[in-house]
Coordinates of C-alpha atoms in Angstrom, one line a residue:
M4 CA -8.3 -4.1 18.9
A5 CA -8.7 -4.6 22.7
G6 CA -5.9 -5.3 25.2
G7 CA -3.8 -3.8 27.8
S8 CA -0.1 -3.5 25.4
L9 CA -2.7 -2.0 22.6
G10 CA -4.8 0.2 25.0
V11 CA -4.8 3.9 24.2
L12 CA -6.3 6.7 26.1
P13 CA -8.9 9.3 24.8
G14 CA -7.3 11.4 22.3
G15 CA -5.0 8.8 21.0
V16 CA -2.5 8.9 23.9
S17 CA -1.2 6.0 25.7
G18 CA 1.4 5.9 28.3
P19 CA 4.7 7.4 26.9
P20 CA 8.1 5.6 27.1
A21 CA 10.8 7.0 29.4
E22 CA 12.8 7.9 26.3
G23 CA 12.8 7.2 22.3
F24 CA 10.3 5.4 20.6
E25 CA 8.2 2.4 21.5
V26 CA 6.0 0.3 19.4
A27 CA 2.6 -1.7 20.2
Y28 CA 1.3 -4.6 17.4
A29 CA -0.7 -7.4 17.3
D30 CA 0.0 -10.7 15.6
R31 CA -2.5 -12.6 13.3
G32 CA -3.3 -14.9 16.3
G33 CA -4.4 -11.8 18.4
S34 CA -1.4 -11.8 20.8
E35 CA -0.4 -8.3 21.5
F36 CA 3.2 -6.6 22.3
R37 CA 4.7 -3.6 23.2
A38 CA 8.5 -3.0 23.1
S39 CA 11.3 -0.1 22.1
L40 CA 11.3 0.5 18.3
R41 CA 14.9 -0.8 18.6
D42 CA 14.0 -4.2 19.8
A43 CA 10.9 -4.4 17.4
W44 CA 12.5 -3.4 14.0
A45 CA 13.0 -6.8 12.5
V46 CA 9.3 -7.7 13.2
R47 CA 7.5 -8.5 10.3
F48 CA 5.2 -5.8 10.3
E49 CA 3.9 -6.7 6.8
D50 CA 2.4 -9.7 8.7
V51 CA 0.6 -8.3 11.6
A52 CA -3.1 -7.4 12.4
P53 CA -4.4 -4.0 11.9
V54 CA -4.3 -2.3 15.3
R55 CA -7.2 -0.3 15.0
A56 CA -10.7 -1.4 13.4
F57 CA -12.0 0.2 10.1
K58 CA -15.4 1.3 11.5
S59 CA -18.3 2.2 9.3
Y60 CA -21.6 4.2 10.3
K61 CA -24.0 6.3 8.8
G62 CA -23.2 9.6 7.8
Q63 CA -19.3 9.1 8.1
R64 CA -17.2 11.4 5.8
H65 CA -14.8 9.1 4.9
L66 CA -15.4 5.8 2.9
P67 CA -13.7 2.6 4.8
G68 CA -13.5 -0.6 2.8
L69 CA -11.2 -3.6 2.1
W70 CA -8.8 -4.0 -0.9
W71 CA -8.0 -7.7 -2.1
S72 CA -4.4 -7.4 -2.6
S73 CA -2.7 -9.8 -5.0
T74 CA 0.6 -9.0 -3.0
A75 CA -0.7 -10.0 0.2
G76 CA -3.0 -12.5 -1.1
G77 CA -5.9 -11.3 1.1
H78 CA -7.8 -8.2 2.3
I79 CA -5.9 -4.8 3.4
G80 CA -8.4 -2.1 5.1
Y81 CA -8.4 1.5 4.2
E82 CA -10.2 4.3 5.9
S83 CA -10.6 6.6 2.9
W84 CA -10.7 6.4 -1.0
L85 CA -7.0 8.4 -0.7
E86 CA -5.9 5.3 1.3
R87 CA -7.3 3.1 -1.3
D88 CA -5.5 4.6 -4.2
H89 CA -2.2 4.4 -2.2
V90 CA -3.0 0.7 -1.1
M91 CA -3.7 -0.3 -4.6
L92 CA -0.4 1.6 -5.9
L93 CA 1.5 -0.3 -3.3
D94 CA 0.1 -3.6 -4.6
F95 CA 1.2 -2.7 -7.9
D96 CA 4.6 -1.8 -7.1
A97 CA 6.8 -4.5 -8.4
S98 CA 9.3 -4.1 -5.6
V99 CA 6.7 -4.9 -2.7
V100 CA 6.3 -8.2 -1.5
G101 CA 4.3 -7.4 1.6
I102 CA 1.7 -5.0 2.9
S103 CA -0.4 -4.4 6.1
S104 CA -2.7 -1.5 7.1
Q105 CA -2.6 0.0 10.3
P106 CA 0.3 -1.9 11.3
F107 CA 1.5 -0.6 14.9
W108 CA 1.0 2.3 17.3
L109 CA 4.3 4.5 17.6
F110 CA 4.5 5.9 21.0
W111 CA 6.7 8.7 22.2
R112 CA 7.4 11.8 24.8
S113 CA 6.4 15.3 23.2
E114 CA 9.0 18.3 23.9
A115 CA 6.4 19.2 26.6
G116 CA 6.8 15.5 28.3
K117 CA 3.2 14.7 27.2
G118 CA 2.6 11.0 26.0
V119 CA 2.0 10.9 22.2
S120 CA 0.8 8.2 19.7
H121 CA 0.2 7.7 16.2
A122 CA -0.8 4.7 14.0
P123 CA 0.6 5.0 10.6
D124 CA -1.7 4.2 7.6
Y125 CA 0.5 1.1 6.0
F126 CA 3.7 -0.8 6.2
A127 CA 5.5 -2.3 3.0
R128 CA 8.3 -4.6 2.7
R129 CA 10.5 -4.4 -0.3
D130 CA 11.9 -7.4 -2.1
N131 CA 15.4 -6.1 -0.8
G132 CA 14.4 -6.4 3.0
T133 CA 14.1 -2.5 3.7
G134 CA 10.8 -1.2 5.0
L135 CA 8.6 1.6 4.1
V136 CA 5.9 3.6 6.3
V137 CA 3.1 5.4 4.6
D138 CA 1.2 8.1 5.9
C139 CA -1.9 9.4 3.8
R140 CA -3.2 13.1 4.3
P141 CA -4.1 15.6 1.7
A142 CA -1.8 18.7 1.8
D143 CA -4.6 20.8 2.7
R144 CA -5.7 18.9 5.5
R145 CA -2.6 18.4 7.3
K146 CA -3.1 20.5 10.6
P147 CA 0.1 21.7 12.8
R148 CA -0.4 18.6 15.4
D149 CA -0.7 16.1 12.5
V150 CA 2.2 17.5 10.8
A151 CA 4.3 17.2 14.2
K152 CA 3.2 13.5 14.6
F153 CA 4.1 12.8 10.7
E154 CA 7.7 14.2 11.4
A155 CA 8.1 12.5 14.6
T156 CA 7.3 9.2 12.7
R157 CA 9.8 10.2 9.9
A158 CA 12.5 10.2 12.6
A159 CA 11.5 6.9 13.8
C160 CA 11.6 5.4 10.6
A161 CA 15.0 7.0 10.1
Q162 CA 16.3 5.4 13.3
V163 CA 15.8 2.0 12.1
G164 CA 16.5 2.7 8.2
W165 CA 12.8 2.6 7.1
E166 CA 12.0 5.0 4.5
F167 CA 8.8 7.2 5.6
R168 CA 6.3 8.8 3.1
L169 CA 3.8 11.3 3.8
V170 CA 1.5 11.2 0.4
G171 CA -1.5 13.2 -0.6
A172 CA -3.6 13.0 -4.0
P173 CA -1.4 10.8 -6.3
D174 CA -1.4 11.4 -10.0
A175 CA -4.9 11.0 -11.6
I176 CA -3.7 9.3 -14.9
V177 CA -1.7 6.8 -13.2
V178 CA -4.7 5.9 -10.8
R179 CA -6.8 5.4 -13.7
N180 CA -4.5 3.5 -15.3
V181 CA -3.5 1.2 -12.4
R182 CA -7.2 0.9 -11.2
W183 CA -8.2 -0.5 -14.8
L184 CA -5.2 -3.2 -14.6
A185 CA -6.3 -3.9 -10.7
G186 CA -9.3 -5.4 -12.4
Y187 CA -7.3 -8.1 -14.0
R188 CA -4.9 -8.7 -10.9
H189 CA -6.3 -11.8 -9.6
P190 CA -4.5 -15.0 -10.8
R191 CA -7.8 -16.3 -12.6
H192 CA -6.9 -14.1 -15.4
R193 CA -3.7 -16.1 -16.0
L194 CA -3.9 -18.3 -19.0
E195 CA -0.3 -19.8 -19.5
S196 CA -0.5 -20.8 -23.2
V197 CA -1.7 -17.2 -23.8
A198 CA 0.5 -15.4 -21.5
S199 CA 3.0 -17.3 -23.2
D200 CA 2.5 -16.2 -26.8
L201 CA 2.1 -12.5 -25.4
L202 CA 5.4 -12.6 -24.0
A203 CA 7.0 -13.4 -27.3
A204 CA 4.4 -11.2 -29.2
F205 CA 5.9 -8.4 -27.3
A206 CA 9.6 -9.3 -27.4
E207 CA 9.9 -6.3 -29.3
P208 CA 7.9 -3.2 -28.4
Q209 CA 4.4 -2.8 -30.2
P210 CA 1.1 -1.4 -30.0
L211 CA -1.2 -2.9 -27.3
M212 CA -3.8 -4.0 -29.5
A213 CA -2.1 -5.3 -32.3
G214 CA 0.4 -7.3 -30.4
A215 CA -3.0 -8.7 -28.6
S216 CA -4.7 -9.4 -31.7
A217 CA -1.7 -11.0 -33.2
V218 CA -2.2 -13.8 -30.5
G219 CA -5.9 -14.3 -30.8
D220 CA -9.1 -13.1 -30.1
P221 CA -8.7 -9.8 -28.2
I222 CA -12.0 -10.7 -25.9
R223 CA -9.9 -13.8 -24.8
V224 CA -6.5 -12.5 -24.9
L225 CA -6.9 -8.8 -23.6
P226 CA -7.8 -9.9 -20.0
V227 CA -4.4 -11.9 -19.9
L228 CA -2.6 -9.0 -21.2
F229 CA -3.8 -6.7 -18.7
H230 CA -2.8 -8.9 -16.0
L231 CA 0.8 -9.4 -17.2
L232 CA 0.9 -5.6 -17.3
W233 CA -0.4 -5.7 -13.8
L234 CA 2.4 -8.1 -12.8
H235 CA 5.0 -6.1 -14.8
E236 CA 5.9 -9.2 -16.8
L237 CA 4.8 -6.8 -19.8
T238 CA 5.1 -2.9 -19.3
A239 CA 3.6 0.2 -20.7
D240 CA 3.8 3.9 -19.6
V241 CA 1.1 4.3 -17.1
S242 CA 2.1 7.9 -16.8
V243 CA -0.2 8.7 -19.7
P244 CA -3.5 7.2 -20.9
L245 CA -3.7 3.5 -21.8
H246 CA -5.3 3.1 -25.3
A247 CA -5.2 0.8 -28.4
L248 CA -1.7 2.4 -29.5
S249 CA 0.2 2.2 -26.4
L250 CA 3.6 0.6 -26.7
V251 CA 3.8 -2.7 -24.6
S252 CA 6.9 -4.5 -24.3
A253 CA 8.4 -7.6 -22.4
E254 CA 9.9 -7.0 -19.4
V255 CA 13.5 -7.6 -19.7
P256 CA 14.6 -9.8 -16.9
R257 CA 16.8 -8.3 -13.8

């Protein structure tokens, strides 16, 4: 992303703010902005453009890519498989209504007075309007300099009422289950007549395959069932491996 307001000097450092925190971000039209965090906290960061490009080159250690998000209705970038797993989990989170990657640069001064900057990995908007900022880094790869940036980001988020999460490797079973369901996240898997029958069939909890077979041919029914599980209209415990005997039930409206 080019431009004066987002320009970052070598090493990821830009002109530091006189005090507090500043953010720089770009809208989907390419316009760039820089303001104090307090003045920008109400920006819809779930709708901004990434402030960094997702580069791909021969021999790189990380594997960047694009995740098609059913929440956002479009692609969201990631820079590693760890980030991919976490954007998938954000996409699966029923409380999340918007997601963006590399949403802004955060600028501040270190205790020594030097300018520091950091671009968090994700911003998510919850259905109650609150914000969530996520950084992904394996626990064994958090160097002191990185930890200082993460803690500064946590402090900045606290000032404006956002939650901050520093996450490492997620639960392997949850990831496998959600990755399977994610294969059915696209709306094309929703057949309304089958969906209605499934919601009725699972009004009381029962085994996954038994309920699907009661509705019709599993080859036709199961993709719809998995889509409803992705949407949380049907629920199952994803902390244990999903299988034919997994108990599934219709979500009780809140």
